[in-house]
Tab-separated table of C-alpha atoms in Angstrom:
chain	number	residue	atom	x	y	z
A	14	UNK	CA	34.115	-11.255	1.477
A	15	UNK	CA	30.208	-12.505	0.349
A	16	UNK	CA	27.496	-11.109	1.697
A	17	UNK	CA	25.495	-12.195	4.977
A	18	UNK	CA	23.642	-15.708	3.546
A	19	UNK	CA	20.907	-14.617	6.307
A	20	UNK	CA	19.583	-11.949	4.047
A	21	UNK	CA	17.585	-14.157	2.118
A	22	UNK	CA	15.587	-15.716	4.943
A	23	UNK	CA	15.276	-12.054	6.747
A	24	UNK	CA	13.667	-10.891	3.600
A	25	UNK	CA	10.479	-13.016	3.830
A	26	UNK	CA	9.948	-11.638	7.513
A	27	UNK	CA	10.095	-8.155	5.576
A	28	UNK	CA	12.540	-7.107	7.704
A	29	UNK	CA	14.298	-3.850	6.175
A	30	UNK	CA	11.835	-1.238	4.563
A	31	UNK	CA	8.557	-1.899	3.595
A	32	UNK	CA	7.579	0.842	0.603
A	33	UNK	CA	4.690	2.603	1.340
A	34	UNK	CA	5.771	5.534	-1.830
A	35	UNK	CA	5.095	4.429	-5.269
A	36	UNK	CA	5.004	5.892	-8.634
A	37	UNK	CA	7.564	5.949	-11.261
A	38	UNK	CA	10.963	8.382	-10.979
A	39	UNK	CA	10.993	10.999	-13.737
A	40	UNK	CA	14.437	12.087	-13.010
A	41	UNK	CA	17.733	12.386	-15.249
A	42	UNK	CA	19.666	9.699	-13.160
A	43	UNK	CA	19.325	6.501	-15.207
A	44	UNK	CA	21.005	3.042	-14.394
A	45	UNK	CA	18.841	0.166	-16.465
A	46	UNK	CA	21.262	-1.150	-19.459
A	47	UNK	CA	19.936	-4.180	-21.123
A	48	UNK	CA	21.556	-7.105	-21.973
A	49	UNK	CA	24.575	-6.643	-24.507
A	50	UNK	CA	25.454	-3.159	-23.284
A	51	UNK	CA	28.039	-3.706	-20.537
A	52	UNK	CA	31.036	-3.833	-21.733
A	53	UNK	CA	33.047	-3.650	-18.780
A	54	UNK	CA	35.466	-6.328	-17.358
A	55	UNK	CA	34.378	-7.164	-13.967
A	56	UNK	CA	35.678	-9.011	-11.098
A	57	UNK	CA	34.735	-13.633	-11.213
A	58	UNK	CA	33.389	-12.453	-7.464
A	59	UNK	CA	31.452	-9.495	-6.183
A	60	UNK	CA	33.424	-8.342	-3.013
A	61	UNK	CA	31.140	-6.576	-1.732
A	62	UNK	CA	33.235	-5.496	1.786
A	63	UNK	CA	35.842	-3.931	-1.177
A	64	UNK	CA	33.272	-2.146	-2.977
A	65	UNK	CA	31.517	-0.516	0.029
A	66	UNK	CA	35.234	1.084	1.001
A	67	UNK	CA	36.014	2.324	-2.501
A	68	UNK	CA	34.381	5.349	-1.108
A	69	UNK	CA	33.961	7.211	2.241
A	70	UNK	CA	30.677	6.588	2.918
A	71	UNK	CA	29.617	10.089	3.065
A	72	UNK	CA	30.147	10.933	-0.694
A	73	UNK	CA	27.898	11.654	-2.552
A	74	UNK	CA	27.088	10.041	-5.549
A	75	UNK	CA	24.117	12.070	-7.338
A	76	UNK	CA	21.416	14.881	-6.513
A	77	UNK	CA	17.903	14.891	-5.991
A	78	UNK	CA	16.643	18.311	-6.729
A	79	UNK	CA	19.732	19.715	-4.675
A	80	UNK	CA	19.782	16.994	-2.235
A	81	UNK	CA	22.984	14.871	-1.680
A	82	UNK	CA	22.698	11.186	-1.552
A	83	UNK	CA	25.457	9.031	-0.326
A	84	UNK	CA	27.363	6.061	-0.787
A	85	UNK	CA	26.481	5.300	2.435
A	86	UNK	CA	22.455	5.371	1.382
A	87	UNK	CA	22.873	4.117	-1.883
A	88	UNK	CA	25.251	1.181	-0.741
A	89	UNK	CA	22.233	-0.142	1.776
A	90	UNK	CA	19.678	-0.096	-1.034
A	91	UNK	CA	22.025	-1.910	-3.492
A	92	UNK	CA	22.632	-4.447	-0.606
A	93	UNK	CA	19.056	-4.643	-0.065
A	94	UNK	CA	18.311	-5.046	-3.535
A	95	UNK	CA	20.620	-7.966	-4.460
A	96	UNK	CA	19.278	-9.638	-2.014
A	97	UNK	CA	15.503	-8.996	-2.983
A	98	UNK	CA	16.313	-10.606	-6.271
A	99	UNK	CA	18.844	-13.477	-4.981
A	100	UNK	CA	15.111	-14.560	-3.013
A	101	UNK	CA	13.080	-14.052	-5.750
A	102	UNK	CA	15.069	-16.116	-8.143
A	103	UNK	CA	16.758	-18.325	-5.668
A	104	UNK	CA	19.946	-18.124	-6.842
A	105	UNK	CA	23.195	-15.513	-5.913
A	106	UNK	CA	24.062	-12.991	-7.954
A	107	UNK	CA	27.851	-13.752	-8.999
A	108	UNK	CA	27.950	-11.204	-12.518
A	109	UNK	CA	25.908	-7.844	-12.471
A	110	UNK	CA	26.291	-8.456	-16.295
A	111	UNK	CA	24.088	-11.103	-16.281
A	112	UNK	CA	20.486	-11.451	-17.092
A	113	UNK	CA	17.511	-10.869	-14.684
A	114	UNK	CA	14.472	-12.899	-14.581
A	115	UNK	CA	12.114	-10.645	-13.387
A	116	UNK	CA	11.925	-8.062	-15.804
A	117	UNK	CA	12.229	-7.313	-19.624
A	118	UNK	CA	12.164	-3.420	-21.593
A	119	UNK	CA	9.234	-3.161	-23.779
A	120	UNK	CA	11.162	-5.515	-26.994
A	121	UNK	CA	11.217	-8.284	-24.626
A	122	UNK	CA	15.131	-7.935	-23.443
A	123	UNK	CA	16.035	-8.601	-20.329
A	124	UNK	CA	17.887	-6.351	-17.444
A	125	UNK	CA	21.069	-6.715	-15.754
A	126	UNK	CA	21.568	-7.676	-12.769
A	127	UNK	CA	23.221	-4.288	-12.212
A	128	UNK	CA	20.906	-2.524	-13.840
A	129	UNK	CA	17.323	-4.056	-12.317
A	130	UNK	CA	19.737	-3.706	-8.556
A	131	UNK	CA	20.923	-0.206	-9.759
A	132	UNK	CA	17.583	1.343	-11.130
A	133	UNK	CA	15.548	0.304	-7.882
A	134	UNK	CA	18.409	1.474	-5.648
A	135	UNK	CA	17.993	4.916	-7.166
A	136	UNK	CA	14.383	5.194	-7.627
A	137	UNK	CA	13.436	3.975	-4.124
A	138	UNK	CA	16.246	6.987	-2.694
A	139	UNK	CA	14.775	9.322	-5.145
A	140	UNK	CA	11.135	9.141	-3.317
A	141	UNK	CA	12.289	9.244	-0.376
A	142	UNK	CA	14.704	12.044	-0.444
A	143	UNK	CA	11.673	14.222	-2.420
A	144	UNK	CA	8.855	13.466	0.181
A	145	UNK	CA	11.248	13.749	3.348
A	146	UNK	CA	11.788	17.335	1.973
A	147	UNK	CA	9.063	18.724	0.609
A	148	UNK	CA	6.880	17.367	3.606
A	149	UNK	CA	10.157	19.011	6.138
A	150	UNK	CA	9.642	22.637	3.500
A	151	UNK	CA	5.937	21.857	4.593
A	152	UNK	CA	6.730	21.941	8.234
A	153	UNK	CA	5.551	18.431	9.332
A	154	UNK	CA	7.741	16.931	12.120
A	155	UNK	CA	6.886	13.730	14.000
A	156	UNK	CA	4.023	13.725	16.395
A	157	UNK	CA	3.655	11.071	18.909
A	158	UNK	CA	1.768	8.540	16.790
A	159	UNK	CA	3.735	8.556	14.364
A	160	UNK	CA	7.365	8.151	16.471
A	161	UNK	CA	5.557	4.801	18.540
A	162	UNK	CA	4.736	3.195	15.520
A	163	UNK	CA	8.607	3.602	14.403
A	164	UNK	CA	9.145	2.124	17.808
A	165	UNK	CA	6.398	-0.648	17.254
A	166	UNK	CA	8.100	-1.404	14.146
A	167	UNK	CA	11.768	-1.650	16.011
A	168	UNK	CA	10.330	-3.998	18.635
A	169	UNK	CA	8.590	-6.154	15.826
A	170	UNK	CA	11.497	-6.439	13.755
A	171	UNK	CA	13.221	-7.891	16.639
A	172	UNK	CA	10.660	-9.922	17.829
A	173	UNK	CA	10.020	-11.864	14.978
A	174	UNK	CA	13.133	-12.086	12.809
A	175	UNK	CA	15.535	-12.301	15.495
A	176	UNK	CA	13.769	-14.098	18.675
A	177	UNK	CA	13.826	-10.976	20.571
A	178	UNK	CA	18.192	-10.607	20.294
A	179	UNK	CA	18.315	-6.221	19.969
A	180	UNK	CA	22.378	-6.953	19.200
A	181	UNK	CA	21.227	-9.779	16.353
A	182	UNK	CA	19.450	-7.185	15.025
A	183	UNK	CA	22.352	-4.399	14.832
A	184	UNK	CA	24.315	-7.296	13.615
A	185	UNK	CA	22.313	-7.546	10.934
A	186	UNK	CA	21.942	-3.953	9.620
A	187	UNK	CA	25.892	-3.621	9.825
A	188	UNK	CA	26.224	-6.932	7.466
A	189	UNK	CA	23.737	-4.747	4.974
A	190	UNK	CA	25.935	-1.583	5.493
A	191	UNK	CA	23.582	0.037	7.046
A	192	UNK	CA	23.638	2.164	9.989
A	193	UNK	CA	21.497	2.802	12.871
A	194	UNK	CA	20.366	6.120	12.223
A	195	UNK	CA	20.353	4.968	8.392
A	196	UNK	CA	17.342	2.269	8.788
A	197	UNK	CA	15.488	4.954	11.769
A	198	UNK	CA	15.471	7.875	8.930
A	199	UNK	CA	13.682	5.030	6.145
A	200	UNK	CA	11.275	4.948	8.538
A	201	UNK	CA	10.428	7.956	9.973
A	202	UNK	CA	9.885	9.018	6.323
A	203	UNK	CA	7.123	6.199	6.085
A	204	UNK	CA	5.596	7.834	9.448
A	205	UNK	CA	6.162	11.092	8.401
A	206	UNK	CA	3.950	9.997	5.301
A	207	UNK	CA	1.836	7.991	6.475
A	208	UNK	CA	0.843	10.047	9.928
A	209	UNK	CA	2.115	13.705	9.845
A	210	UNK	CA	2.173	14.726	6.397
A	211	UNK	CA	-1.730	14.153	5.755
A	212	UNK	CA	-2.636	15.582	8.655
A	213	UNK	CA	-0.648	18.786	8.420
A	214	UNK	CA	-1.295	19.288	4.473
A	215	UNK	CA	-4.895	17.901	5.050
A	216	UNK	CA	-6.180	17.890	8.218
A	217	UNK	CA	-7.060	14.908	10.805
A	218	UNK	CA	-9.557	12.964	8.588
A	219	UNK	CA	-9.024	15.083	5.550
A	220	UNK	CA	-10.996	17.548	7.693
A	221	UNK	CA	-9.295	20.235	5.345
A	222	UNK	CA	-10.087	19.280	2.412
A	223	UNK	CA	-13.125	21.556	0.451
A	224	UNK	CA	-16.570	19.745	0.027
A	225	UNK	CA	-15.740	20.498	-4.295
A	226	UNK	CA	-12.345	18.488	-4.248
A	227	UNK	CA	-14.689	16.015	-2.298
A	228	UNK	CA	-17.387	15.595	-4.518
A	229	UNK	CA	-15.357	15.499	-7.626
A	230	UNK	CA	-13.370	12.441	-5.917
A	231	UNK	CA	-16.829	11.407	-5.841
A	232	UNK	CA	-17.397	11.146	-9.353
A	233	UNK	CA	-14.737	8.713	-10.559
A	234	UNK	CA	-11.908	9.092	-12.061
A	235	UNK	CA	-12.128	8.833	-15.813
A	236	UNK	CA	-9.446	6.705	-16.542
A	237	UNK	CA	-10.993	4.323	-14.110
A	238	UNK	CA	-8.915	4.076	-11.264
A	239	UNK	CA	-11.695	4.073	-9.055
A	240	UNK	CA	-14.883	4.194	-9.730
A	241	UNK	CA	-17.898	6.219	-9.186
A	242	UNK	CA	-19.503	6.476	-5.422
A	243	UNK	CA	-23.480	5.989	-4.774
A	244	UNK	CA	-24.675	6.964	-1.261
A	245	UNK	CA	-27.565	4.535	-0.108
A	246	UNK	CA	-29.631	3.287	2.667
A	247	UNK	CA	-30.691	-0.086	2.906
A	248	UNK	CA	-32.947	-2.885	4.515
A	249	UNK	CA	-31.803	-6.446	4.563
A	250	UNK	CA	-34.486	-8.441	4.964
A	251	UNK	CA	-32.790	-11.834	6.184
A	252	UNK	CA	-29.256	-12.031	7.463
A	253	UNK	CA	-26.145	-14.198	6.258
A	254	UNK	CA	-26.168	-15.856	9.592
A	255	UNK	CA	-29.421	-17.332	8.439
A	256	UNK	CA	-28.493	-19.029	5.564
A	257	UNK	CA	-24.978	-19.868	7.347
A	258	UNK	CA	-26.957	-22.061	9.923
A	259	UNK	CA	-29.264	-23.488	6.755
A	260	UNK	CA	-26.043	-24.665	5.264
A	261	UNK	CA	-24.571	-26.188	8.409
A	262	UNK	CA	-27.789	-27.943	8.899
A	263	UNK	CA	-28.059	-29.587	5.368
A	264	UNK	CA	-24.425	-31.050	6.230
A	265	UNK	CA	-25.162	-32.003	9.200
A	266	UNK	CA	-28.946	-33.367	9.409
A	267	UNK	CA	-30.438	-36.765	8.194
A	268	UNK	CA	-32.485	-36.219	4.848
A	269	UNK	CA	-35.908	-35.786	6.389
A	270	UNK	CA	-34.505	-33.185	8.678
A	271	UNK	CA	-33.242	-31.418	5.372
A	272	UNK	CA	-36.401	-31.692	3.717
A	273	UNK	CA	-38.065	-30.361	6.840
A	274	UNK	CA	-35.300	-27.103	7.310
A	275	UNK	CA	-35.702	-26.598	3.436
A	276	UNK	CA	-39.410	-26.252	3.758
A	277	UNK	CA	-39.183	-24.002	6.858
A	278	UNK	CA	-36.596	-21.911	5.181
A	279	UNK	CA	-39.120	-21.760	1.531
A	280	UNK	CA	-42.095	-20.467	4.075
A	281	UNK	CA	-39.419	-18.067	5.572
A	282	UNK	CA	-38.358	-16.322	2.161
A	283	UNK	CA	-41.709	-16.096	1.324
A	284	UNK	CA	-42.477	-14.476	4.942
A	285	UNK	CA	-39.126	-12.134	3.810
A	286	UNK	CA	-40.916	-11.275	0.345
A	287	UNK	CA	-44.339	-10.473	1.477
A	288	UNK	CA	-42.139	-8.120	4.193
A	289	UNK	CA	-40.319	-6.452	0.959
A	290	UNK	CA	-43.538	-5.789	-0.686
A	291	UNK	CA	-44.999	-3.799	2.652
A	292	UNK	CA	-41.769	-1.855	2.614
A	293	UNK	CA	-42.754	-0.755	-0.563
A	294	UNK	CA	-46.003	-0.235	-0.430
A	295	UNK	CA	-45.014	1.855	2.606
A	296	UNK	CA	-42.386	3.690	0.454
A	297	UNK	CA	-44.878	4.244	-2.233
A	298	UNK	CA	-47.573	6.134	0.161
A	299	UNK	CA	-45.174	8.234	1.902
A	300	UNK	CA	-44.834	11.560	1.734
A	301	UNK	CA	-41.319	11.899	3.395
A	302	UNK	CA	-39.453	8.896	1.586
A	303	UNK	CA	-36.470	9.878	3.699
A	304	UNK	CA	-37.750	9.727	7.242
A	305	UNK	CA	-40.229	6.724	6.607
A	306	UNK	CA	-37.403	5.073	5.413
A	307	UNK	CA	-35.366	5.669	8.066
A	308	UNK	CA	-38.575	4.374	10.332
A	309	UNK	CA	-38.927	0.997	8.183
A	310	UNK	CA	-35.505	0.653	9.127
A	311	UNK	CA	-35.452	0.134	12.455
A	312	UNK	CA	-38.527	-2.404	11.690
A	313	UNK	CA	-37.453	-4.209	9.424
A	314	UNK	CA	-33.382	-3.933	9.043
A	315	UNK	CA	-31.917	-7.647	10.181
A	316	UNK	CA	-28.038	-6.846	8.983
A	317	UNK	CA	-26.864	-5.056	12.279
A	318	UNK	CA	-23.562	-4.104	10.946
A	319	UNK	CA	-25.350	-1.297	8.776
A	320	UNK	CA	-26.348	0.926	11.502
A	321	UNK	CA	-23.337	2.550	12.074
A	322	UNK	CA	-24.062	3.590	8.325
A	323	UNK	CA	-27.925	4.422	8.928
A	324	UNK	CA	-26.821	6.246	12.006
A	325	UNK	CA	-24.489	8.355	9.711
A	326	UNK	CA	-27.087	8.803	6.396
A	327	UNK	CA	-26.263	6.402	4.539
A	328	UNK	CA	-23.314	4.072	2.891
A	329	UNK	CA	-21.156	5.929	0.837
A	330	UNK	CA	-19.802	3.082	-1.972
A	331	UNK	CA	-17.689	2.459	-4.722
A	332	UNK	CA	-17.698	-0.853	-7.605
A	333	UNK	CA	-16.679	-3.781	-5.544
A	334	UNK	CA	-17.067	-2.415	-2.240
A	335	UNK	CA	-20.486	-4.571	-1.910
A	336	UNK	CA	-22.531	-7.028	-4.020
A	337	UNK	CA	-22.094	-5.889	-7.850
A	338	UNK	CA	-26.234	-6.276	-7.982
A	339	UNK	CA	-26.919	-3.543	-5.233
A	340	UNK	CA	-24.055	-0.976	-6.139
A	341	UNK	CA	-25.560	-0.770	-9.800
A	342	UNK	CA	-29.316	-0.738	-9.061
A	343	UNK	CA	-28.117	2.010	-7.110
A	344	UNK	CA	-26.411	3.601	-10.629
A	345	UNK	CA	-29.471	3.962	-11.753
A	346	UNK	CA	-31.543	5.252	-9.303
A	347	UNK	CA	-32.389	8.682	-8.894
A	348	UNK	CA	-32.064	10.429	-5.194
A	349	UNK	CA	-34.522	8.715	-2.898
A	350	UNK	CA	-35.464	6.299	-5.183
A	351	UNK	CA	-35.524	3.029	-4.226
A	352	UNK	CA	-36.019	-0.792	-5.662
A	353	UNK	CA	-35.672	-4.238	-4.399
A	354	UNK	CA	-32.574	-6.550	-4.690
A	355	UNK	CA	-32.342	-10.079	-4.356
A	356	UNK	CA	-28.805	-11.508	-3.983
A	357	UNK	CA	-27.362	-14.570	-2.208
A	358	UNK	CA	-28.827	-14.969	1.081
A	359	UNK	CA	-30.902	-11.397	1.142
A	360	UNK	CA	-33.943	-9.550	-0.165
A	361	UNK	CA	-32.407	-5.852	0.020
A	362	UNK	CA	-34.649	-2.464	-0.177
A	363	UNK	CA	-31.902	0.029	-1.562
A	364	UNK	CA	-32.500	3.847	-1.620
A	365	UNK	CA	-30.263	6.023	-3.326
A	366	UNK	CA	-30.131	9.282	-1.560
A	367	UNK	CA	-27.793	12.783	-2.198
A	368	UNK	CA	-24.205	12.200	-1.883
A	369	UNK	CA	-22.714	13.284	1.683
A	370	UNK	CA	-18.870	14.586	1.851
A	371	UNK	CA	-19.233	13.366	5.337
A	372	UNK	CA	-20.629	9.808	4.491
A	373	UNK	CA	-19.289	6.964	5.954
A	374	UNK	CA	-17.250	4.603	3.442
A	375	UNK	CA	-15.671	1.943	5.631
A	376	UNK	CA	-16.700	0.974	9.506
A	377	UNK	CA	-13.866	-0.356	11.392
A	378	UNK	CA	-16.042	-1.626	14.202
A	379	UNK	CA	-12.833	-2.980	16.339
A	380	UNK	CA	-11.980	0.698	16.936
A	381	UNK	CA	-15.855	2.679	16.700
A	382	UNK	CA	-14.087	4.598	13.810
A	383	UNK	CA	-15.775	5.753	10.537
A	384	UNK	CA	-13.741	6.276	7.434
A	385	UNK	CA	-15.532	8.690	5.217
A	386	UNK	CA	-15.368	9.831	1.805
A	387	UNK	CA	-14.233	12.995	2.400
A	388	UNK	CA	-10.996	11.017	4.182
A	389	UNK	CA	-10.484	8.847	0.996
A	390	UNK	CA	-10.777	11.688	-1.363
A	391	UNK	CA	-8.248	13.387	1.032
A	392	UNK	CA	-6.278	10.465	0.878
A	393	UNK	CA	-6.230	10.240	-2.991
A	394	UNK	CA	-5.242	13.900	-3.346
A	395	UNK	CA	-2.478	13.492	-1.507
A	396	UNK	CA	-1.274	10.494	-3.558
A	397	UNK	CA	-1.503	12.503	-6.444
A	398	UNK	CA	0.179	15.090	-4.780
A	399	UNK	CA	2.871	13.386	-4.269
A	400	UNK	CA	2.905	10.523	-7.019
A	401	UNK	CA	0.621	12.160	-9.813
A	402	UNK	CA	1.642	13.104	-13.444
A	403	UNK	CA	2.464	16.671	-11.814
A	404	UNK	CA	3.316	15.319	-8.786
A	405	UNK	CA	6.283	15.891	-6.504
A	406	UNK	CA	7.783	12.820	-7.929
A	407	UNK	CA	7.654	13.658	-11.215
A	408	UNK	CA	8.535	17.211	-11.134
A	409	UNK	CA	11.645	16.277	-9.643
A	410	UNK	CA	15.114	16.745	-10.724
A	411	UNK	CA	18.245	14.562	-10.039
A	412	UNK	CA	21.664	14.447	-11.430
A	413	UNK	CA	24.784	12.342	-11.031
A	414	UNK	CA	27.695	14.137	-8.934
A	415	UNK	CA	30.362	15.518	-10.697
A	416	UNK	CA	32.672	12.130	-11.768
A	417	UNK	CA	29.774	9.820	-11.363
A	418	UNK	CA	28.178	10.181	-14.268
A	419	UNK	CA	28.976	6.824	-15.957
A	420	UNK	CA	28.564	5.027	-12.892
A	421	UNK	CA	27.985	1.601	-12.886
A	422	UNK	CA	28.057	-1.292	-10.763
A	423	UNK	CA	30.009	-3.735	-13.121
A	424	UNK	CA	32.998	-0.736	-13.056
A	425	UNK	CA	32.677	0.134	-9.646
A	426	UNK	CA	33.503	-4.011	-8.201
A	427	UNK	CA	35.835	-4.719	-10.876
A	428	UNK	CA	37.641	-1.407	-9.459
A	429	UNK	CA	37.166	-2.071	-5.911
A	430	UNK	CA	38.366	-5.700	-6.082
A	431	UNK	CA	41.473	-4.507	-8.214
A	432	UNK	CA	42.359	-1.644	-5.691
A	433	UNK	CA	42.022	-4.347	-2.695
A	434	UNK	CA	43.730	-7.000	-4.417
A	435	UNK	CA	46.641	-4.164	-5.292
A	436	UNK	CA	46.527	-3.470	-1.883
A	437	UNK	CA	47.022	-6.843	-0.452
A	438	UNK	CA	49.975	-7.240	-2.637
A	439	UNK	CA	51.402	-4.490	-1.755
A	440	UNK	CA	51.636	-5.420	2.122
A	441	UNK	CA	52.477	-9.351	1.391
């Protein structure tokens, strides 16, 4: 019996489990054998019908630091698996003893099949058995956000990969032996994660989190994974819809209209400069820097979408999260500083001023809602938390089940279809 054709196509609709946990499994269950290592006589097809019913689905087939995972679980993400990689390469899988495209060990050989299916299988139950327990130890349960976006999800999935049929849906998950309440648990982890477990172990916002843990997030990781953060206020001078409408018109307009719009817009920048220059002259002669800042602001500023910033003290950034010019003029500015920055379409007054915990980092203006850094330093101590070189992850232990530890998936077809074929013969 092959496997449902459809899986291929449902997979670009990312139908089944989107992983939201990464990080690398540092446990003692290992499945990756590279080519030249299986030695095993397998099956010319991979039944897979046969090799789900080789065992009851509730047996389980290895530990993850005391926890129990099942055939049933580990059958879904092997189904789910082989088909990731049948649509990646674009062909079926017919050997697990043959080589995988997609990835080579550090001398250049390639995978298995098996083993690339196998490994992932395993590492993608391993995370989620960890994090659904310690966050459960931690006492996080599912609030109402987090159980409507599981629903959202549901309806979604439906919607979109199966033209709104609920039983095409169920038809679906049984032809990837997987079960109802299987598929709901994968992703009331993710919610759990994702909604729940930061708020409980960190507070709405990262509310929880100390102002130290904050400010040390601050200062950049020193392997670079993210950079250092400058807090700044700033006054743009002319605005990108400006220069938008001078490049529509020099499309659009006869020459002698462009020559006229290109002299308008040279008496304009030099309008803009000669503004620059009173903001700091201004600057220079105050005696608060801060407040006449703040004052020249609300003058001067032409790039609405920074007030929500202004309004909270300032822009808390990071390398890349604005033009490269402004975030390191910024670098090297002392607090309340200040200098001028031309970039593309924008003389810029920038100020550097103390770093805020409670600065805003991101502005989602379709919802009024401020990210701030203390939020994203919450959020990247609870990554490391959980995915970090000490991390739940990694301090993790798993081991196969008693009679399991040479599993494989070459053995475990080539026994299944044997046993079924024995068993056919045996009723003919």
């Amino acid at each position: 019996m092959k496997r449902n054709k459809k899986l291929t196509a449902v997979l670009a609709a990312a139908l089944a489990l989107v992983l939201a946990l990464s990080g690398c499994s540092a446990t003692t269950v290992e499945a990756y054998t590279v080519t030249g290592d299986t030695t095993e006589t397998e099956a010319a097809e991979l039944d897979f019908a046969a090799a789900y019913s080789y065992y009851d689905p509730d047996t389980v087939i290895f530990y993850v630091d005391g926890t129990g995972v099942t055939w049933q679980e580990l059958f879904y993400e092997i189904m789910y698996y082989t088909a990731y990689v049948e649509y990646q390469e674009g062909s079926e899988i017919t050997s697990w003893s043959d080589v995988c495209s997609l990835f080579t060990d550090s001398d250049g050989n390639y995978y298995t099949y098996g083993a690339v299916v196998l490994q992932n299988a395993i590492t993608v139950l391993e995370q989620y058995h960890i994090v659904y327990d310690h966050l459960t130890a931690a006492g996080v349960t599912l609030g109402k956000d987090a159980l409507d976006s599981i629903e959202a999800l549901r309806e979604q999935v439906i919607e979109e990969s199966f033209d709104g049929d609920e039983d095409a849906f169920y038809e679906y998950l049984d032809s990837m032996y997987c079960t109802e309440e299987l598929w709901n648990w994968f992703n009331e982890v993710d919610a759990m994660y994702a909604y729940d477990g930061f708020d409980t172990l960190y507070g709405e916002f990262g509310s929880d989190l100390s102002d130290e843990d904050v400010m040390a997030y601050a200062a950049g990781d020193e392997d670079g994974v993210w950079t250092q953060y400058v807090q700044i206020k700033q006054i743009y001078l002319y605005t990108e819809e400006e220069t938008e409408e001078a490049e529509e018109t020099e499309e659009t307009e006869e020459s002698e209209e462009i020559e006229e719009t290109a002299d308008a817009a040279s008496e304009e920048a030099s309008e803009e400069t000669t503004a620059a220059e009173t903001i700091l002259a201004a600057l220079d002669a105050a005696e608060d820097v801060d407040a006449a800042f703040d004052e020249l602001y609300t003058q001067y500023n032409e790039n609405a979408d920074l007030d929500a910033y202004q309004s909270a003290g300032g822009w808390c950034l990071y390398e890349g999260d604005t033009e490269d010019e402004i975030y390191q003029a910024a670098l090297e500015l002392g607090d309340y500083e200040y200098t001028l920055v031309s970039i593309d379409g924008a003389d810029v007054i920038v100020m550097s001023v103390p770093i805020d915990p409670d600065a805003g980092v991101y502005y989602d203006s379709s919802t009024g809602t401020m990210y701030t850094l203390r939020y994203y330093a919450a959020w990247q101590n609870y990554s490391d938390l959980i995915n970090g070189d000490d991390g739940w992850i990694a301090s993790a232990e798993a081991d196969w089940a008693e009679g399991f530890e040479s599993f494989s998936l070459t053995t475990i077809f080539a026994e299944a279809a044997a046993a079924a074929a024995e068993t056919e013969d045996t009723t003919e």
